[in-house]
Every structure is written in structure tokens, then in C-alpha cells.
Coordinates of C-alpha atoms in Angstrom, one line a residue:
X13 CA 104.6 148.5 277.5
X14 CA 101.0 147.2 276.9
X15 CA 100.6 149.7 274.0
X16 CA 103.8 148.4 272.4
X17 CA 102.6 144.8 272.7
X18 CA 99.2 145.8 271.2
X19 CA 101.0 147.6 268.3
X20 CA 103.2 144.5 267.6
X21 CA 100.2 142.2 267.5
X22 CA 98.4 144.7 265.1
X23 CA 101.5 144.8 262.9
X24 CA 101.6 141.0 262.8
X25 CA 97.9 140.8 262.0
X26 CA 98.3 143.3 259.2
X27 CA 101.0 141.2 257.6
X28 CA 98.9 138.0 257.9
X29 CA 95.8 139.8 256.6
X30 CA 97.7 141.2 253.6
X31 CA 99.3 137.8 252.8
X32 CA 96.0 136.0 253.0
X33 CA 94.2 138.6 250.9
X34 CA 96.9 138.4 248.2
X35 CA 96.6 134.6 248.1
X36 CA 92.8 134.9 248.1
X37 CA 92.9 137.4 245.2
X38 CA 94.9 134.8 243.2
X39 CA 92.2 132.3 244.3
X40 CA 89.5 134.6 242.8
X41 CA 91.4 134.8 239.5
X42 CA 91.8 131.0 239.4
X43 CA 88.1 130.6 240.4
X44 CA 87.0 132.7 237.4
X45 CA 89.8 132.1 235.0
X46 CA 90.7 128.4 235.3
X47 CA 88.6 125.3 235.3
X48 CA 88.9 123.4 238.7
X49 CA 87.3 120.5 240.6
X50 CA 84.6 120.8 243.2
X51 CA 87.1 119.9 246.0
X52 CA 89.4 122.8 245.0
X53 CA 86.4 125.2 244.9
X54 CA 85.6 124.1 248.5
X55 CA 89.2 124.9 249.5
X56 CA 88.9 128.4 247.9
X57 CA 85.7 128.9 249.8
X58 CA 87.5 128.3 253.1
X59 CA 90.3 130.5 252.0
X60 CA 87.9 133.4 251.4
X61 CA 86.2 132.8 254.7
X62 CA 89.6 132.7 256.6
X63 CA 90.7 135.9 254.9
X64 CA 87.5 137.7 256.0
X65 CA 87.8 136.4 259.5
X66 CA 91.4 137.6 259.9
X67 CA 90.5 140.9 258.3
X68 CA 87.6 141.4 260.7
X69 CA 90.0 140.9 263.8
X70 CA 92.6 143.2 262.2
X71 CA 90.0 145.9 261.5
X72 CA 88.8 145.7 265.1
X73 CA 92.4 146.0 266.4
X74 CA 92.9 149.0 264.1
X75 CA 89.8 150.7 265.4
X76 CA 91.0 150.6 269.0
X77 CA 94.5 151.8 268.2
X78 CA 95.3 155.4 268.8
X79 CA 94.6 157.4 265.6
X80 CA 95.5 160.9 266.3
X81 CA 96.2 161.8 262.6
X82 CA 93.7 159.6 261.0
X83 CA 90.8 161.1 259.1
X84 CA 87.2 160.6 260.1
X85 CA 86.2 158.9 256.8
X86 CA 88.8 156.2 257.5
X87 CA 87.2 155.5 260.9
X88 CA 83.7 155.4 259.5
X89 CA 84.9 153.0 256.8
X90 CA 86.5 150.7 259.4
X91 CA 83.3 150.6 261.4
X92 CA 81.1 150.0 258.3
X93 CA 83.6 147.5 256.8
X94 CA 83.8 145.6 260.1
X95 CA 80.0 145.2 260.1
X96 CA 80.0 143.9 256.5
X97 CA 82.8 141.4 257.3
X98 CA 81.0 140.2 260.4
X99 CA 77.8 139.8 258.5
X100 CA 79.5 137.7 255.8
X101 CA 81.4 135.7 258.4
X102 CA 78.3 134.8 260.5
X103 CA 76.2 134.0 257.4
X104 CA 78.7 131.7 255.8
X105 CA 79.4 129.9 259.1
X106 CA 75.6 129.1 258.9
X107 CA 74.7 130.9 262.1
X108 CA 71.9 132.6 260.3
X109 CA 70.7 132.8 256.7
X110 CA 70.4 135.8 254.4
X111 CA 69.1 135.1 250.9
X112 CA 71.0 138.1 249.5
X113 CA 74.3 136.6 250.5
X114 CA 73.8 133.1 249.1
X115 CA 75.9 134.0 246.0
X116 CA 79.6 133.3 246.4
X117 CA 80.3 136.6 244.7
X118 CA 79.6 138.6 247.9
X119 CA 82.3 136.6 249.7
X120 CA 84.8 137.3 246.8
X121 CA 83.8 141.0 246.8
X122 CA 84.6 141.2 250.5
X123 CA 87.9 139.4 250.0
X124 CA 88.8 141.9 247.2
X125 CA 88.0 144.9 249.4
X126 CA 90.2 143.4 252.1
X127 CA 93.1 143.2 249.6
X128 CA 92.6 146.9 248.5
X129 CA 92.4 147.9 252.2
X130 CA 95.6 146.0 253.1
X131 CA 97.7 146.9 250.1
X132 CA 96.8 150.6 250.5
X133 CA 98.5 150.6 254.0
X134 CA 101.8 149.3 252.7
X135 CA 104.5 151.9 252.3
X136 CA 106.5 151.4 249.1
X137 CA 109.3 153.9 250.1
X138 CA 112.1 151.7 248.8
X139 CA 110.6 151.7 245.3
X140 CA 110.0 155.5 245.5
X141 CA 113.5 156.1 246.5
X142 CA 115.0 154.1 243.6
X143 CA 112.7 155.5 240.9
X144 CA 111.8 159.0 239.8
X145 CA 108.2 160.0 239.0
X146 CA 108.7 159.4 235.3
X147 CA 110.1 155.9 235.9
X148 CA 107.4 155.0 238.3
X149 CA 104.7 156.2 235.8
X150 CA 106.3 154.1 233.0
X151 CA 106.7 151.0 235.3
X152 CA 103.1 151.2 236.5
X153 CA 101.8 151.0 232.9
X154 CA 104.2 148.2 232.0
X155 CA 103.2 146.2 235.1
X156 CA 99.5 146.5 234.4
X157 CA 100.0 145.5 230.7
X158 CA 101.9 142.4 231.7
X159 CA 99.4 141.4 234.4
X160 CA 96.6 142.0 231.9
X161 CA 98.2 139.8 229.2
X162 CA 98.6 136.9 231.7
X163 CA 95.0 137.2 232.8
X164 CA 93.8 137.2 229.2
X165 CA 95.6 133.9 228.6
X166 CA 93.6 132.2 231.3
X167 CA 91.4 129.4 230.0
X168 CA 88.1 131.0 231.0
X169 CA 89.1 134.4 229.5
X170 CA 88.5 133.2 226.0
X171 CA 86.4 130.6 224.3
X172 CA 89.2 128.9 222.2
X173 CA 92.4 130.2 223.8
X174 CA 94.7 133.0 222.7
X175 CA 98.4 133.3 221.9
X176 CA 100.6 135.3 224.3
X177 CA 101.4 137.8 221.6
X178 CA 97.7 138.5 220.9
X179 CA 97.0 138.7 224.6
X180 CA 99.9 141.1 225.1
X181 CA 98.6 143.2 222.1
X182 CA 95.0 143.3 223.5
X183 CA 96.2 144.1 227.0
X184 CA 98.4 146.9 225.7
X185 CA 95.6 148.2 223.5
X186 CA 93.3 148.3 226.6
X187 CA 95.7 149.8 229.1
X188 CA 97.0 152.3 226.6
X189 CA 93.3 153.0 225.7
X190 CA 93.9 152.4 222.0
X191 CA 91.2 150.0 220.8
X192 CA 93.2 148.3 218.1
X193 CA 92.2 144.6 218.1
X194 CA 93.7 141.4 216.7
X195 CA 90.7 139.3 217.7
X196 CA 86.9 140.1 217.9
X197 CA 86.2 141.3 221.5
X198 CA 82.6 140.2 221.5
X199 CA 82.9 136.7 220.2
X200 CA 86.5 135.8 221.2
X201 CA 86.5 136.8 224.9
X202 CA 84.2 135.4 227.5
X203 CA 82.3 137.5 230.0
X204 CA 85.3 137.2 232.4
X205 CA 87.7 138.3 229.7
X206 CA 85.6 141.3 228.9
X207 CA 85.5 142.3 232.6
X208 CA 89.3 142.1 232.6
X209 CA 89.3 144.5 229.6
X210 CA 87.0 146.9 231.4
X211 CA 89.3 147.0 234.4
X212 CA 92.4 147.4 232.1
X213 CA 90.7 150.3 230.3
X214 CA 89.7 152.0 233.5
X215 CA 93.2 151.7 235.0
X216 CA 94.8 152.7 231.8
X217 CA 92.5 155.7 231.3
X218 CA 93.2 157.2 234.7
X219 CA 96.5 155.7 235.5
X220 CA 97.2 153.0 238.1
X221 CA 99.0 155.6 240.3
X222 CA 95.8 157.7 240.5
X223 CA 93.9 154.8 242.0
X224 CA 96.8 153.6 244.2
X225 CA 97.3 157.2 245.6
X226 CA 93.5 157.6 246.1
X227 CA 93.1 154.4 248.2
X228 CA 96.4 154.9 250.0
X229 CA 95.4 158.4 251.1
X230 CA 91.8 157.4 251.9
X231 CA 92.9 154.6 254.3
X232 CA 96.0 156.2 255.8
X233 CA 94.5 159.7 256.1
X234 CA 98.0 161.2 255.8
X235 CA 100.9 161.3 253.3
X236 CA 104.5 162.2 253.3
X237 CA 105.8 165.4 251.7
X238 CA 108.0 163.4 249.3
X239 CA 104.9 161.4 248.2
X240 CA 103.0 164.5 247.6
X241 CA 105.9 166.0 245.6
X242 CA 106.1 162.9 243.4
X243 CA 102.3 162.9 242.7
X244 CA 102.4 166.6 241.9
X245 CA 104.8 165.8 239.1
X246 CA 102.5 163.0 237.8
X247 CA 99.3 165.1 238.0
X248 CA 100.8 168.4 236.9
X249 CA 99.6 170.1 240.0
X250 CA 100.9 173.6 240.7
X251 CA 100.2 173.4 244.5
X252 CA 101.5 170.3 246.4
X253 CA 98.8 170.7 249.0
X254 CA 96.1 170.2 246.4
X255 CA 97.5 166.9 245.0
X256 CA 95.2 164.5 246.9
X257 CA 92.2 166.9 246.5
X258 CA 92.8 166.7 242.7
X259 CA 93.1 162.9 242.7
X260 CA 89.9 162.6 244.7
X261 CA 88.1 164.9 242.2
X262 CA 89.5 162.9 239.2
X263 CA 88.1 159.6 240.6
X264 CA 84.7 161.2 241.6
X265 CA 84.2 163.0 238.3
X266 CA 85.2 159.9 236.3
X267 CA 82.7 157.6 238.0
X268 CA 80.0 160.2 238.0
X269 CA 80.3 160.8 234.3
X270 CA 80.5 157.1 233.6
X271 CA 77.4 156.4 235.7
X272 CA 75.4 159.0 233.8
X273 CA 76.8 157.7 230.5
X274 CA 75.9 154.1 231.3
X275 CA 72.3 155.2 232.1
X276 CA 71.9 157.1 228.9
X277 CA 73.4 154.3 226.8
X278 CA 71.1 151.8 228.5
X279 CA 68.1 154.0 227.7
X280 CA 69.2 154.2 224.0
X281 CA 69.2 150.4 223.6
X282 CA 66.4 148.3 222.2
X283 CA 65.3 145.3 224.2
X284 CA 64.7 143.5 220.9
X285 CA 68.5 143.7 220.1
X286 CA 69.6 142.7 223.6
X287 CA 66.7 140.9 225.3
X288 CA 68.5 140.0 228.5
X289 CA 68.5 142.8 231.1
X290 CA 71.9 141.8 232.5
X291 CA 73.5 141.8 229.1
X292 CA 72.1 145.3 228.4
X293 CA 73.5 146.6 231.6
X294 CA 76.9 145.0 230.9
X295 CA 76.9 146.5 227.3
X296 CA 76.1 150.0 228.8
X297 CA 78.9 149.7 231.4
X298 CA 81.5 148.4 228.9
X299 CA 80.8 151.1 226.3
X300 CA 80.6 154.0 228.7
X301 CA 84.0 153.0 230.2
X302 CA 85.4 152.5 226.7
X303 CA 84.0 155.8 225.6
X304 CA 85.1 158.0 228.5
X305 CA 88.5 156.4 228.6
X306 CA 88.8 157.0 224.9
X307 CA 89.5 153.3 224.4
X308 CA 87.3 152.4 221.4
X309 CA 86.8 148.8 222.4
X310 CA 83.3 147.4 221.6
X311 CA 81.6 144.0 222.2
X312 CA 80.1 144.4 218.7
X313 CA 81.8 142.6 215.9
X314 CA 81.7 145.6 213.5
X315 CA 81.9 148.2 216.3
X316 CA 79.0 150.7 216.2
X317 CA 78.6 150.0 212.4
X318 CA 77.0 146.7 213.5
X319 CA 73.5 146.1 212.0
X320 CA 71.0 147.4 214.5
X321 CA 73.4 150.0 215.9
X322 CA 74.6 151.9 212.9
X323 CA 71.5 154.1 212.9
X324 CA 71.1 154.4 216.7
X325 CA 71.9 158.1 216.7
X326 CA 71.2 158.7 220.5
X327 CA 73.8 156.0 221.2
X328 CA 76.3 157.7 218.9
X329 CA 75.7 161.1 220.4
X330 CA 76.1 159.8 224.0
X331 CA 79.4 158.0 223.2
X332 CA 80.6 161.1 221.2
X333 CA 80.1 163.3 224.3
X334 CA 81.7 160.7 226.6
X335 CA 84.8 160.8 224.2
X336 CA 84.8 164.7 224.3
X337 CA 84.6 164.8 228.2
X338 CA 87.2 162.1 228.6
X339 CA 89.5 163.8 226.1
X340 CA 89.1 167.4 227.1
X341 CA 91.3 166.9 230.2
X342 CA 90.5 166.9 234.0
X343 CA 92.0 170.4 234.6
X344 CA 89.6 171.9 232.0
X345 CA 86.6 170.2 233.7
X346 CA 87.7 171.4 237.1
X347 CA 88.2 174.9 235.8
X348 CA 84.7 175.0 234.3
X349 CA 83.3 173.7 237.6
X350 CA 85.1 176.5 239.4
X351 CA 83.7 179.0 237.0
X352 CA 80.2 177.6 237.4
X353 CA 80.5 177.8 241.1
X354 CA 81.6 181.4 240.9
X355 CA 78.6 182.3 238.7
X356 CA 76.2 180.7 241.2
X357 CA 77.7 182.4 244.2
X358 CA 77.7 185.7 242.3
X359 CA 74.0 185.3 241.5
X360 CA 73.1 184.4 245.1
X361 CA 75.1 187.4 246.5
X362 CA 73.4 189.7 244.0
X363 CA 69.9 188.4 245.1
X364 CA 70.8 188.7 248.8
X365 CA 72.5 192.0 248.9
X366 CA 71.3 193.7 245.7
X367 CA 74.9 194.9 245.2
X368 CA 77.6 194.1 242.7
X369 CA 79.4 190.8 243.5
X370 CA 83.2 190.7 244.1
X371 CA 85.0 190.5 240.8
X372 CA 87.5 187.6 240.6
X373 CA 89.8 187.8 237.5
X374 CA 91.1 184.9 235.4
X375 CA 88.8 182.1 236.6
X376 CA 89.0 180.6 233.2
X377 CA 92.7 180.3 232.8
X378 CA 94.8 180.4 229.6
X379 CA 95.2 176.7 229.4
X380 CA 91.4 176.2 229.4
X381 CA 90.8 178.8 226.8
X382 CA 93.5 177.4 224.5
X383 CA 92.4 173.8 224.8
X384 CA 88.7 174.5 224.5
X385 CA 89.1 176.8 221.4
X386 CA 91.5 174.4 219.7
X387 CA 89.3 171.4 220.4
X388 CA 86.1 173.2 219.3
X389 CA 87.8 174.4 216.0
X390 CA 89.1 170.9 215.3
X391 CA 85.7 169.3 215.9
X392 CA 83.9 172.0 213.7
X393 CA 86.6 171.9 211.0
X394 CA 86.6 168.0 211.0
X395 CA 82.8 167.8 211.0
X396 CA 82.3 170.1 208.1
X397 CA 85.1 168.6 206.0
X398 CA 83.9 165.0 206.8
X399 CA 80.4 166.0 205.8
X400 CA 81.5 167.5 202.5
X401 CA 83.8 164.6 201.6
X402 CA 81.6 161.7 202.7
X403 CA 78.0 162.9 202.4
X404 CA 77.6 161.1 199.0
X405 CA 79.9 158.2 199.9
X406 CA 80.1 156.4 203.3
X407 CA 77.2 158.5 204.6
X408 CA 75.0 158.3 201.5
X409 CA 72.5 155.7 202.9
X410 CA 71.7 157.9 205.9
X411 CA 69.1 160.7 206.5
X412 CA 70.2 164.3 206.6
X413 CA 70.2 164.2 210.4
X414 CA 72.1 160.9 210.3
X415 CA 74.7 162.5 208.0
X416 CA 75.2 165.3 210.5
X417 CA 75.5 162.9 213.4
X418 CA 77.8 160.7 211.4
X419 CA 80.0 163.7 210.4
X420 CA 80.1 164.9 214.0
X421 CA 81.0 161.4 215.3
X422 CA 83.6 161.1 212.5
X423 CA 85.3 164.3 213.7
X424 CA 85.2 163.3 217.4
X425 CA 86.2 159.6 217.3
X426 CA 89.7 160.2 215.7
X427 CA 90.5 162.3 218.7
X428 CA 91.9 159.1 220.3
X429 CA 88.6 157.1 220.7
X430 CA 88.5 154.5 217.9
X431 CA 84.8 153.9 217.6
X432 CA 83.4 153.8 214.1
X433 CA 79.8 154.2 212.9
X434 CA 80.7 153.8 209.2
X435 CA 82.6 151.3 207.1
X436 CA 86.3 152.5 207.3
X437 CA 87.2 150.8 204.0
X438 CA 84.7 152.9 202.1
X439 CA 86.3 156.2 203.1
X440 CA 87.9 158.4 200.4
X441 CA 91.6 159.2 200.5
X442 CA 91.2 162.9 201.5
X443 CA 89.0 161.7 204.4
X444 CA 91.6 159.2 205.5
X445 CA 94.2 162.0 205.5
X446 CA 91.9 164.2 207.5
X447 CA 91.5 161.4 210.1
X448 CA 95.2 160.8 210.2
X449 CA 95.7 164.5 211.1
X450 CA 93.0 164.5 213.7
X451 CA 94.5 161.3 215.2
X452 CA 97.9 162.9 215.3
X453 CA 96.7 166.0 217.2
X454 CA 94.6 163.8 219.6
X455 CA 93.1 164.8 222.9
X456 CA 94.1 167.4 225.5
X457 CA 96.7 167.2 228.3
X458 CA 95.9 165.4 231.6
X459 CA 93.1 163.5 229.9
X460 CA 92.3 159.9 229.1
X461 CA 93.3 160.4 225.4
X462 CA 96.6 160.4 223.4
X463 CA 98.1 162.1 220.5
X464 CA 100.5 165.1 220.6
X465 CA 97.7 167.0 222.4
X466 CA 95.7 170.0 221.4
X467 CA 97.8 172.5 223.4
X468 CA 101.0 171.3 221.8
X469 CA 99.5 171.8 218.3
X470 CA 98.1 175.2 219.3
X471 CA 101.4 176.4 220.8
X472 CA 103.4 175.3 217.8
X473 CA 100.9 177.0 215.4
X474 CA 101.0 180.3 217.5
X475 CA 104.8 180.2 217.5
X476 CA 104.9 179.7 213.7
X477 CA 102.8 182.8 213.3
X478 CA 104.9 184.8 215.8
X479 CA 108.1 183.9 213.8
X480 CA 106.3 184.8 210.5
X481 CA 105.4 188.2 212.0
X482 CA 109.0 188.7 213.2
X483 CA 108.0 188.7 216.9
X484 CA 110.6 187.5 219.5
X485 CA 107.9 186.1 221.8
X486 CA 104.6 184.1 221.5
X487 CA 101.6 185.8 223.1
X488 CA 97.9 185.0 223.4
X489 CA 95.1 186.5 225.5
X490 CA 97.4 189.2 226.8
X491 CA 99.8 186.6 228.2
X492 CA 103.2 185.4 227.0
X493 CA 103.7 181.7 226.6
X494 CA 106.7 180.4 228.5
X495 CA 109.8 179.4 226.4
X496 CA 109.9 176.0 228.1
X497 CA 106.3 175.3 226.9
X498 CA 107.3 176.1 223.3
X499 CA 110.4 173.9 223.6
X500 CA 108.3 171.0 224.9
X501 CA 105.7 171.4 222.1
X502 CA 108.3 171.1 219.4
X503 CA 110.1 168.3 221.2
X504 CA 106.8 166.3 221.4
X505 CA 106.0 167.0 217.7
X506 CA 109.5 165.9 216.6
X507 CA 109.6 162.8 218.7
X508 CA 106.1 161.7 217.6
X509 CA 107.1 161.9 213.9
X510 CA 110.3 159.9 214.7
X511 CA 108.4 157.1 216.5
X512 CA 105.6 156.9 213.9
X513 CA 108.2 157.0 211.1
X514 CA 110.2 154.1 212.7
X515 CA 107.0 152.1 213.2
X516 CA 106.0 152.6 209.6
X517 CA 109.4 151.5 208.4
X518 CA 109.6 148.3 210.5
X519 CA 106.0 147.2 209.7
X520 CA 106.6 147.8 206.0
X521 CA 109.7 145.5 206.3
X522 CA 107.9 142.7 208.2
X523 CA 104.6 143.1 206.2
X524 CA 105.7 144.4 202.8
X525 CA 102.6 143.0 201.1
X526 CA 100.3 145.4 203.0
X527 CA 99.1 148.7 201.5
X528 CA 101.4 151.6 202.6
X529 CA 98.4 154.0 203.3
X530 CA 96.9 151.3 205.6
X531 CA 100.3 150.9 207.4
X532 CA 100.7 154.6 207.9
X533 CA 97.1 154.9 209.2
X534 CA 97.7 151.9 211.6
X535 CA 100.9 153.5 213.0
X536 CA 99.3 156.9 213.5
X537 CA 96.3 155.2 215.2
X538 CA 98.6 153.2 217.5
X539 CA 100.8 156.1 218.5
X540 CA 97.9 158.4 219.1
X541 CA 96.1 155.6 221.0
X542 CA 93.0 155.9 218.7
X543 CA 92.2 152.3 217.6
X544 CA 90.8 153.1 214.1
X545 CA 92.1 150.7 211.4
X546 CA 91.7 150.1 207.7
X547 CA 91.4 146.4 208.5
X548 CA 95.0 145.1 208.5
X549 CA 95.6 144.7 212.3
X550 CA 94.6 141.0 212.7
X551 CA 96.5 139.9 209.6
X552 CA 99.8 141.4 210.7
X553 CA 102.8 139.2 211.6
X554 CA 103.8 138.8 215.2
X555 CA 106.8 141.0 214.6
X556 CA 104.6 143.8 213.4
X557 CA 102.2 143.3 216.3
X558 CA 105.1 143.8 218.7
X559 CA 106.1 147.0 216.8
X560 CA 102.5 148.3 217.3
X561 CA 102.6 147.2 221.0
X562 CA 105.7 149.4 221.5
X563 CA 104.2 152.2 219.5
X564 CA 101.0 152.1 221.6
X565 CA 103.0 152.0 224.8
X566 CA 105.2 155.0 223.8
X567 CA 102.2 156.9 222.6
X568 CA 100.4 156.5 226.0
X569 CA 103.3 157.2 228.3
X570 CA 104.9 159.7 226.0
X571 CA 108.3 159.6 224.3
X572 CA 109.4 162.6 226.3
X573 CA 108.5 160.9 229.5
X574 CA 110.5 157.9 228.5
X575 CA 113.6 160.0 227.8
X576 CA 113.2 161.9 231.1
X577 CA 112.9 158.5 232.9
X578 CA 116.2 157.2 231.4
X579 CA 118.3 160.3 231.0
X580 CA 120.1 161.8 234.0
X581 CA 118.8 165.3 235.0
X582 CA 121.3 168.1 234.5
X583 CA 121.6 170.6 237.3
X584 CA 121.1 174.2 236.3
X585 CA 124.3 176.2 236.1
X586 CA 124.6 179.9 236.9
X587 CA 126.8 180.7 233.8
X588 CA 125.6 181.1 230.2
X589 CA 127.6 180.7 227.0
X590 CA 127.6 183.4 224.3
X591 CA 124.5 183.3 222.1
X592 CA 124.9 182.7 218.4
X593 CA 122.2 182.3 215.7
X594 CA 122.2 179.2 213.5
X595 CA 121.2 179.4 209.8
X596 CA 117.8 177.7 209.5
X597 CA 116.4 178.6 206.0

């Protein structure tokens, strides 16, 4: 009886804590995004303090509750978090003074963590029952885009205000990690607006469901079979038991690579260009997130072609490798880690036992081989062709080493990143066509990039050669490619051309005065979530901007995913109709 009473009090406290943290989160947004009076700021201060106080009591109650199935890291977090909340609470009630905590930001940070903690414990079973994984995936992107657009329209997000269409376009471009801009990111958006863009890029690059699932599993310690099944569809996991392990690895690898990238970018910057240390740190974080997430946003007016940065080759190389790592796909990275681990263990066993190590076949799987070979060939092919075509044109004013770096960057960035180290309007027509092709192919599956994907292009190409050689199956590396993979590849290719074709048609109707090559380039860039442009984005009409918003959204979530989310699934039947060949050519 006493246990039930304790449990009901905890349930009530959890609801109050979540409600307060949600209101406090809105308060933080208002605090940074809207101008307010000193009296209102004081009220917000007490709101943060009350939220932390209730959260502390709730956390203490949770700690003493029976937690048979809760993981040890959750208990450790609760203890550590309770101590932080208690410290903040005592300090701001003036019981003692800590210089480190004098800034209001610590109070807001504590409030934000409380919100993450509370929302992660809520079970959204009703939503999951009504929506299939594809619908939930699409809805999560749509929701973040809409919230982002609203946040970007706040008074403190920009220096001179922004229309909702432009805010929606920018939010879509950030969440869909495209990089197309209608306003200059560096001069139009305030520090607060740029922080919003960082968050939108990060959420869009990895997917909001990845973060939500990570925190939910971390705080709950357990998950239902249905939830694991849904997430296995979203993460393309073959084993349901490994779903949360994969999600944890994705989050860990992402932040690790971005941390290393930020340090390297910081070291490549000159203090004469950015004298303020905090601004240099912010520049590094912004560009490493934008690079790894293949977003292409930059705080520089002319992107990396800005004076003072266009010849900073270490910066270009770091961002290029961030783009490659973000676009290669998490399954490929994990597969390489597995192979590296196998090699290390093998060496250790050989040194210890002086015997041959146990042979483990197929550590590097077919998917990894196909993606790596295709990506490498596209980079080499693109780099050589870019160098030949632009060596005496857009790269003419650079050293030989600079030309090589410029050609390398020019081959990497169209693979859905959108950074540019050269003047895009100075490119020759064959180079523009090369970039369009590279944009269309894009990055690899399960990555932060877009496009039809390298594996899709590779499978379609292999299938064409198989048909030409009169083979009734497509094979590679002594393995046969599944028929469903070939069907998916050609479906993705066909749908991509349909979407891009419609986008080109409608923009040419709404903006008929624009150059057709520039429109085609813009639509390929939007669909493949690249962000490169020939300079027409900001001058487009609102109708054309909406078309590009839809194109970016479809390109990010996938036209096939949209169709799957709307069309009813057909159950497999046991019978088969007679087969008949159709005349093709």
C-alpha cells in the first residue's frame, strides 16, 4: 500500500516536472529570441529555479524507487544529476556563492537537461500505434523543420527580421542538410540564429529519431520489442537486438569525429582573421557540424571562397574529409572498426601464442566493398576531370598544390556537401555537368548525405552490364545481388528524375527569366541536398522557393519512403501469375 502511494506521488511529480521543464524551455527560447523587460527576466529566473527544484525532488524519488530492470548508467546519471541540481539550487538561493555559476546560462542548461530527462521517459505508444516507421520518419523531419522556421522568425534570431517563407526555406535547408541559402548566414542571422542552425543541422544529419531513441533508452534502460522493431526499420539493422547498440555507436562516432574536426579547423585558423577566441571556437564548431552533416552552411559571405580562406588548404582538406566521413555511411565506418579490431586481436594472438590466428571470413561485407569502391572511383574520376577542365580557368590563380586540393575539394563537395572554394559562376559548362552528375549520385546509404546514393548507382550499373552480357542475374565479389535491391535501385533512380523534372518545370514557369542551366543545377542541388548554386537562389520568387523546399524535403526523406508511408502495404500471396516478357527495345 505504501509502495503504491509512493509510486503515485512519483507519477504526479514526473508530470509536474515535465510540464514545468516544457514551460521553462519555452522561457529559454523567449529569453534568447525575444526582447523582454527586466521584470519578465526575473520571472523567468524563478521559473528556471522552480523547475530545477521540482526536478531535484523528482530525481530523489526516482532514485529510491525499485529499479529492477534499470541500467547502472541511469542510476549513476541520476546521482550525478541530483548533485548538479542541488548545487545550482543552493547557489541561486544565495546559500553560498560559486563564481563559476554566476552566469544564468548554467541555470538554463540545467533546465534544458531536465526537459531532455523528462521527455525521454514519456511513452508515445499512441503515436507509434497510429503511424508506421516511414510515416514517423517523415513526420519527425516535418516537425523539426516547422519548429526551426518558427525559431528563425524570432526577433533575436536575425538582425533585421525575416519573412516566414525565407525562414521556412532556411530551416528546410538546414534540417535536410542542403545548404542552399536565400539570405547570408553570417551577416543576416545573429549568434542565437546561427546556434539554431547548428542544432537543426545536427538533428537533420542524424535524424531526430536517432537522438530521441538514444536518450529514451539511456534513461529508461529498457525498450519494448515493438519499439526495437520500428527502429530496426529506420536504422536498417539486420538484428533487432543490436538496434540500440547501433544508435549509441552512431551518436558516439558523430560527436567524436566532430570534436576532432573542430580542433583541426581551429588549428587551421589565423588569429588575424578571427581575433576573438570565442568566435574562432564558434566558427570551428559551426563548420565541423556543417561539414560532417554534409550541410554546406557557412558563416562566411562567400563560403570558403571568402578572402582570407580561399587559400587556406589545411581548412579545405579537413572539411573535405569531414564530408567524406559523414557521407560514407555509418555501417561502413562500423564495418571498418570491426575489421581494425579483428586485425589488432589477430596480431596480439600471434604475438602471444606464435600460432596462426583464427580466420574469420567476410568481415568486410559486400555493402562496404561496393560503397567504398564506388565512392573512391567517383572521387578520383571527379578530381582528375575537375583538374583537367578547371586548371587554367577557376583554378588558374592557385599553386600546383592548390590546384590539386581545389580539384579534390571540387570532386568531394558535390557529394551532398555544398561548400565551395572557387567562384561557381566561373566554371565551364562541362564542369557544371560533371558537378550535376556527382550531385545526383550523392553520398552513401545510412549517411548524413543525400542523392540517389552510391550503392544505387553501382547496382544499376552492374545490372546494365549483366543484361548486356545476357546474364539472368547480377553478381559481384562471388555474391548475387538480391532482386529486391535491383528493383529498389531502379525505382529510386526513376523517382529522382521525376521529382527533379517536375521541380525544373515549375521553377521555369514561376521564374521564366532565369537561365535554364542554372535552374536545372539548382533543382539537382536541392534534391540531392547539396547546396551548391549558380547564384539564383535568393532572387527566386516565393513560389519557386516553396518548390525547392518540397524538393529538398523529398530528397532528404526519399520519394520511395514517402510512397511507402502513404500507400497501403500489400500482403504477400502464395500464388503466382504466369510470366510473360514485355518488349523493351
